[in-house]
Amino acid sequence: MSARTSSSGRIISDLLRTSRASPSCDHLRFRQAFCKTPRQSRHVSTAAPQLSEMEVDADRPPRWSQTPPALKAPVRVRPPRIQTPLKINKDQRKLDDFYVRFLGRDGDKMLSEETKWLAVTNKSFDAGRRGFNDRLAFFGKRILELQCSLGLISVADASRYPKSKELDPYGRQPFGHPATESVECLLGGAHHWFTSHKQLSTLAEQYGLPEVVRWHPRDPDRLQASGSELVYSQAILAIIGALALEQGGAVANQIAKEKVLVPLGLKLNWKPKAELAQPSQPQR
């Protein structure tokens, strides 16, 4: 009887021992995740440092000097043309001499080296893989057109510029005043003449721009038929736009007036209009 009682007691104690609340699997994972002692670890990265767009690797040559390797095809598909290519300038000193002739003293120091080459590079050169001056020329054209309009409006003697020939159908005469006399020059073709590609390219040749501009003409023996006027004038406008970005609008306006518009014949021997508007005082 006693043996049966002891065996039954042992069985009950075993059942009670196994029925105690034991930590579940979720509870154990929670304790392992949050109650673990932190370990000091050191992470070492072997990746190469990434340079920003404004930083330049000292070992990597500048973009203007060579074609970026990522833009080169492994095999040339189109056969080379059988013609003498146009000689492209690669001399930095020759480029600096042009900027001194165009911008004046210390003109080679007004722009960064990369911008100086970019301003004289056309889209046709190396298929545009080294950068080109389209955006700079667009900005510079807006500046030159504005200064040309201001110059035509403020010119004293407007009789030497063509005016609009449209007559009023009713024979009415507009109000005349020395301060508004030259407004009609904006519609008479003078504005288009000063900002045309032909005049700007002629001026660029006087400064020696064709010797340093970088472009690939379709026919090297016929530069004008290949669009040299557009290329030269676009380079002049791109330099003005680059000056506005790096030196400010005041410098770009001054260069546009003194180095482009005045040599083309705008505002020669002119007087301020404030003097014309004032009545002349009798001499005593």
Short mmCIF file of C-alpha atoms in Angstrom, two decimals:
data_model
loop_
_atom_site.label_atom_id
_atom_site.label_comp_id
_atom_site.label_asym_id
_atom_site.label_seq_id
_atom_site.Cartn_x
_atom_site.Cartn_y
_atom_site.Cartn_z
CA MET A 1 0.00 0.00 0.00
CA SER A 2 2.83 2.29 0.93
CA ALA A 3 4.74 1.44 -2.28
CA ARG A 4 1.66 2.23 -4.37
CA THR A 5 1.23 5.53 -2.53
CA SER A 6 4.88 6.49 -3.06
CA SER A 7 4.76 5.66 -6.76
CA SER A 8 1.59 7.67 -7.24
CA GLY A 9 3.13 10.56 -5.32
CA ARG A 10 6.20 10.42 -7.56
CA ILE A 11 4.03 10.51 -10.66
CA ILE A 12 2.06 13.53 -9.38
CA SER A 13 5.30 15.36 -8.49
CA ASP A 14 6.66 14.66 -11.97
CA LEU A 15 3.47 16.03 -13.55
CA LEU A 16 3.60 19.13 -11.40
CA ARG A 17 7.28 19.69 -12.29
CA THR A 18 6.57 19.52 -16.02
CA SER A 19 3.46 21.69 -15.73
CA ARG A 20 5.34 24.68 -14.36
CA ALA A 21 5.38 27.79 -16.54
CA SER A 22 8.40 27.54 -18.80
CA PRO A 23 9.52 30.38 -21.11
CA SER A 24 8.18 30.06 -24.61
CA CYS A 25 10.23 30.33 -27.81
CA ASP A 26 9.07 33.89 -28.47
CA HIS A 27 10.03 34.89 -24.96
CA LEU A 28 13.50 33.40 -25.39
CA ARG A 29 14.05 35.18 -28.70
CA PHE A 30 12.96 38.47 -27.12
CA ARG A 31 15.44 38.04 -24.29
CA GLN A 32 18.24 37.12 -26.68
CA ALA A 33 17.55 40.18 -28.84
CA PHE A 34 17.26 42.84 -26.14
CA CYS A 35 19.06 41.46 -23.15
CA LYS A 36 22.26 40.51 -24.91
CA THR A 37 25.32 42.42 -23.82
CA PRO A 38 26.48 44.79 -26.59
CA ARG A 39 29.62 43.82 -28.40
CA GLN A 40 32.08 46.36 -29.71
CA SER A 41 32.50 45.84 -33.41
CA ARG A 42 34.57 47.80 -35.95
CA HIS A 43 33.44 48.10 -39.55
CA VAL A 44 36.14 48.72 -42.14
CA SER A 45 35.10 49.78 -45.65
CA THR A 46 37.33 48.97 -48.61
CA ALA A 47 35.31 50.94 -51.18
CA ALA A 48 37.03 53.78 -53.02
CA PRO A 49 35.95 57.30 -52.01
CA GLN A 50 33.42 58.89 -54.30
CA LEU A 51 34.31 62.37 -55.56
CA SER A 52 31.63 64.99 -56.06
CA GLU A 53 31.08 66.82 -59.34
CA MET A 54 33.04 69.86 -58.12
CA GLU A 55 36.05 67.81 -57.00
CA VAL A 56 38.67 66.68 -59.48
CA ASP A 57 40.99 63.76 -59.04
CA ALA A 58 44.57 64.93 -59.25
CA ASP A 59 45.68 61.83 -61.15
CA ARG A 60 42.84 62.03 -63.68
CA PRO A 61 43.41 64.37 -66.67
CA PRO A 62 40.80 67.10 -67.25
CA ARG A 63 37.87 66.35 -69.49
CA TRP A 64 38.78 68.93 -72.12
CA SER A 65 42.14 67.26 -72.82
CA GLN A 66 40.87 63.81 -73.76
CA THR A 67 37.72 61.83 -74.41
CA PRO A 68 36.30 60.19 -71.26
CA PRO A 69 37.00 56.43 -71.38
CA ALA A 70 33.39 55.61 -70.50
CA LEU A 71 32.21 57.37 -73.69
CA LYS A 72 34.51 55.47 -76.05
CA ALA A 73 33.22 52.56 -78.09
CA PRO A 74 35.39 49.43 -78.13
CA VAL A 75 35.12 49.17 -81.92
CA ARG A 76 34.79 51.98 -84.47
CA VAL A 77 31.72 51.33 -86.61
CA ARG A 78 31.98 54.22 -89.08
CA PRO A 79 35.09 54.24 -91.29
CA PRO A 80 37.27 57.37 -91.07
CA ARG A 81 36.84 60.04 -93.72
CA ILE A 82 39.47 60.30 -96.41
CA GLN A 83 40.22 64.03 -96.07
CA THR A 84 42.62 66.28 -94.28
CA PRO A 85 41.14 67.12 -90.87
CA LEU A 86 41.17 70.63 -89.50
CA LYS A 87 44.06 71.32 -87.17
CA ILE A 88 42.78 71.71 -83.62
CA ASN A 89 44.60 73.82 -81.08
CA LYS A 90 45.97 72.05 -78.00
CA ASP A 91 48.29 74.76 -76.73
CA GLN A 92 47.18 76.42 -73.50
CA ARG A 93 49.40 79.45 -74.08
CA LYS A 94 47.85 80.09 -77.47
CA LEU A 95 44.39 80.02 -75.91
CA ASP A 96 45.47 82.43 -73.17
CA ASP A 97 46.82 84.86 -75.78
CA PHE A 98 43.41 84.94 -77.44
CA TYR A 99 41.66 85.72 -74.15
CA VAL A 100 44.12 88.56 -73.54
CA ARG A 101 43.37 90.02 -76.98
CA PHE A 102 39.63 89.70 -76.50
CA LEU A 103 39.15 90.54 -72.81
CA GLY A 104 42.13 92.82 -72.32
CA ARG A 105 44.85 92.72 -69.71
CA ASP A 106 44.71 89.66 -67.43
CA GLY A 107 41.94 88.27 -69.61
CA ASP A 108 43.41 84.79 -69.32
CA LYS A 109 42.79 84.88 -65.55
CA MET A 110 39.11 85.81 -65.65
CA LEU A 111 37.90 82.25 -66.31
CA SER A 112 38.91 78.87 -64.99
CA GLU A 113 40.94 76.55 -67.17
CA GLU A 114 38.05 74.16 -67.78
CA THR A 115 35.67 77.00 -68.69
CA LYS A 116 38.12 78.60 -71.10
CA TRP A 117 38.30 75.42 -73.15
CA LEU A 118 34.58 74.75 -72.85
CA ALA A 119 33.64 78.20 -74.19
CA VAL A 120 35.56 77.64 -77.46
CA THR A 121 34.39 74.04 -77.98
CA ASN A 122 31.60 73.36 -80.45
CA LYS A 123 29.22 70.41 -80.28
CA SER A 124 30.73 68.96 -83.45
CA PHE A 125 34.13 68.49 -81.79
CA ASP A 126 34.57 64.89 -80.65
CA ALA A 127 30.79 64.38 -80.94
CA GLY A 128 30.28 66.53 -77.86
CA ARG A 129 31.95 64.02 -75.56
CA ARG A 130 34.27 66.63 -74.05
CA GLY A 131 31.54 69.18 -73.42
CA PHE A 132 30.32 72.02 -75.63
CA ASN A 133 29.28 75.65 -75.34
CA ASP A 134 25.59 75.62 -76.32
CA ARG A 135 24.22 76.60 -72.91
CA LEU A 136 26.85 79.26 -72.36
CA ALA A 137 26.12 80.73 -75.78
CA PHE A 138 22.39 80.84 -75.05
CA PHE A 139 23.03 82.77 -71.85
CA GLY A 140 25.52 85.09 -73.52
CA LYS A 141 23.13 85.86 -76.36
CA ARG A 142 20.48 87.07 -73.93
CA ILE A 143 23.05 89.41 -72.34
CA LEU A 144 24.27 90.78 -75.67
CA GLU A 145 20.75 91.36 -76.97
CA LEU A 146 19.81 93.24 -73.80
CA GLN A 147 22.87 95.48 -73.96
CA CYS A 148 22.25 96.12 -77.65
CA SER A 149 18.66 97.18 -76.96
CA LEU A 150 19.76 99.49 -74.15
CA GLY A 151 22.47 100.95 -76.34
CA LEU A 152 20.12 101.67 -79.25
CA ILE A 153 17.56 103.31 -76.97
CA SER A 154 20.14 105.53 -75.27
CA VAL A 155 22.05 106.54 -78.41
CA ALA A 156 22.05 110.29 -79.04
CA ASP A 157 22.14 110.41 -82.84
CA ALA A 158 19.53 107.93 -84.08
CA SER A 159 19.58 109.17 -87.67
CA ARG A 160 22.53 106.92 -88.57
CA TYR A 161 20.57 103.75 -87.73
CA PRO A 162 17.74 102.31 -89.84
CA LYS A 163 14.24 102.76 -88.49
CA SER A 164 10.91 101.15 -89.09
CA LYS A 165 9.39 102.28 -92.41
CA GLU A 166 5.80 101.42 -91.51
CA LEU A 167 3.57 104.49 -91.90
CA ASP A 168 0.36 105.13 -90.06
CA PRO A 169 -2.61 104.43 -92.39
CA TYR A 170 -4.40 107.55 -91.11
CA GLY A 171 -1.44 109.86 -91.50
CA ARG A 172 -1.01 110.49 -87.79
CA GLN A 173 2.32 111.72 -86.48
CA PRO A 174 3.56 110.29 -83.16
CA PHE A 175 4.88 112.44 -80.40
CA GLY A 176 8.52 113.33 -80.96
CA HIS A 177 11.11 113.85 -78.27
CA PRO A 178 14.89 113.40 -78.18
CA ALA A 179 14.53 110.83 -75.38
CA THR A 180 12.23 108.57 -77.48
CA GLU A 181 13.62 109.23 -80.94
CA SER A 182 15.76 106.10 -81.09
CA VAL A 183 13.08 103.67 -79.93
CA GLU A 184 12.18 102.96 -83.55
CA CYS A 185 15.71 101.68 -84.13
CA LEU A 186 14.72 98.49 -82.33
CA LEU A 187 12.33 97.63 -85.16
CA GLY A 188 14.35 98.96 -88.07
CA GLY A 189 16.91 96.15 -88.30
CA ALA A 190 19.74 97.74 -86.32
CA HIS A 191 19.27 95.34 -83.41
CA HIS A 192 19.41 92.34 -85.72
CA TRP A 193 22.49 93.71 -87.48
CA PHE A 194 24.54 94.09 -84.29
CA THR A 195 23.61 90.63 -82.98
CA SER A 196 23.75 88.69 -86.26
CA HIS A 197 26.10 85.74 -86.68
CA LYS A 198 27.81 87.34 -89.64
CA GLN A 199 28.89 90.45 -87.73
CA LEU A 200 29.94 88.50 -84.66
CA SER A 201 31.98 86.04 -86.72
CA THR A 202 33.74 88.90 -88.50
CA LEU A 203 34.62 90.38 -85.13
CA ALA A 204 35.80 86.98 -83.89
CA GLU A 205 38.20 86.69 -86.80
CA GLN A 206 39.71 90.05 -85.87
CA TYR A 207 40.40 88.78 -82.36
CA GLY A 208 41.95 85.54 -83.71
CA LEU A 209 39.26 83.15 -82.52
CA PRO A 210 39.47 80.73 -85.52
CA GLU A 211 42.96 79.74 -84.37
CA VAL A 212 41.76 78.39 -81.02
CA VAL A 213 38.15 77.31 -81.57
CA ARG A 214 37.60 73.56 -81.49
CA TRP A 215 35.17 72.10 -84.02
CA HIS A 216 35.01 69.51 -86.78
CA PRO A 217 33.70 71.04 -90.03
CA ARG A 218 31.98 68.85 -92.55
CA ASP A 219 34.34 70.05 -95.26
CA PRO A 220 37.67 71.41 -93.93
CA ASP A 221 38.36 73.03 -97.30
CA ARG A 222 35.10 75.03 -97.19
CA LEU A 223 34.76 76.39 -93.67
CA GLN A 224 32.12 78.99 -94.47
CA ALA A 225 29.92 76.41 -96.18
CA SER A 226 30.35 74.17 -93.14
CA GLY A 227 28.94 76.85 -90.82
CA SER A 228 31.99 78.71 -89.55
CA GLU A 229 30.00 81.93 -88.97
CA LEU A 230 27.67 80.21 -86.53
CA VAL A 231 30.54 78.46 -84.75
CA TYR A 232 32.61 81.62 -84.29
CA SER A 233 29.70 83.78 -83.15
CA GLN A 234 28.55 81.08 -80.75
CA ALA A 235 32.00 81.01 -79.16
CA ILE A 236 31.92 84.79 -78.61
CA LEU A 237 28.51 84.53 -76.98
CA ALA A 238 29.65 81.58 -74.85
CA ILE A 239 32.56 83.60 -73.45
CA ILE A 240 30.14 86.36 -72.43
CA GLY A 241 27.88 83.81 -70.76
CA ALA A 242 30.82 82.22 -68.95
CA LEU A 243 31.93 85.62 -67.64
CA ALA A 244 28.44 86.25 -66.28
CA LEU A 245 28.53 82.96 -64.37
CA GLU A 246 32.04 83.24 -62.94
CA GLN A 247 32.65 87.00 -62.73
CA GLY A 248 29.14 88.41 -62.45
CA GLY A 249 26.71 90.29 -64.65
CA ALA A 250 28.51 93.63 -64.37
CA VAL A 251 31.68 92.24 -65.95
CA ALA A 252 29.73 90.46 -68.68
CA ASN A 253 27.79 93.63 -69.52
CA GLN A 254 30.98 95.64 -69.74
CA ILE A 255 32.65 93.12 -72.05
CA ALA A 256 29.55 92.91 -74.25
CA LYS A 257 29.50 96.69 -74.67
CA GLU A 258 33.20 97.51 -74.91
CA LYS A 259 34.53 94.44 -76.75
CA VAL A 260 31.58 93.58 -79.01
CA LEU A 261 29.07 96.38 -79.56
CA VAL A 262 31.43 99.36 -79.63
CA PRO A 263 33.85 97.74 -82.13
CA LEU A 264 30.84 97.00 -84.34
CA GLY A 265 29.97 100.72 -84.38
CA LEU A 266 27.39 101.20 -81.66
CA LYS A 267 27.39 104.46 -79.69
CA LEU A 268 30.29 106.22 -81.38
CA ASN A 269 30.62 109.88 -80.38
CA TRP A 270 27.42 109.75 -78.36
CA LYS A 271 26.17 112.03 -75.61
CA PRO A 272 23.86 111.21 -72.71
CA LYS A 273 20.22 111.85 -73.47
CA ALA A 274 19.81 113.80 -70.26
CA GLU A 275 21.72 116.64 -71.88
CA LEU A 276 19.42 116.63 -74.93
CA ALA A 277 16.27 116.68 -72.83
CA GLN A 278 17.35 119.77 -70.89
CA PRO A 279 16.63 123.11 -72.54
CA SER A 280 19.66 125.04 -73.64
CA GLN A 281 20.47 127.98 -71.44
CA PRO A 282 21.38 131.29 -73.11
CA GLN A 283 24.98 132.30 -72.77
CA ARG A 284 25.63 135.46 -70.81
#
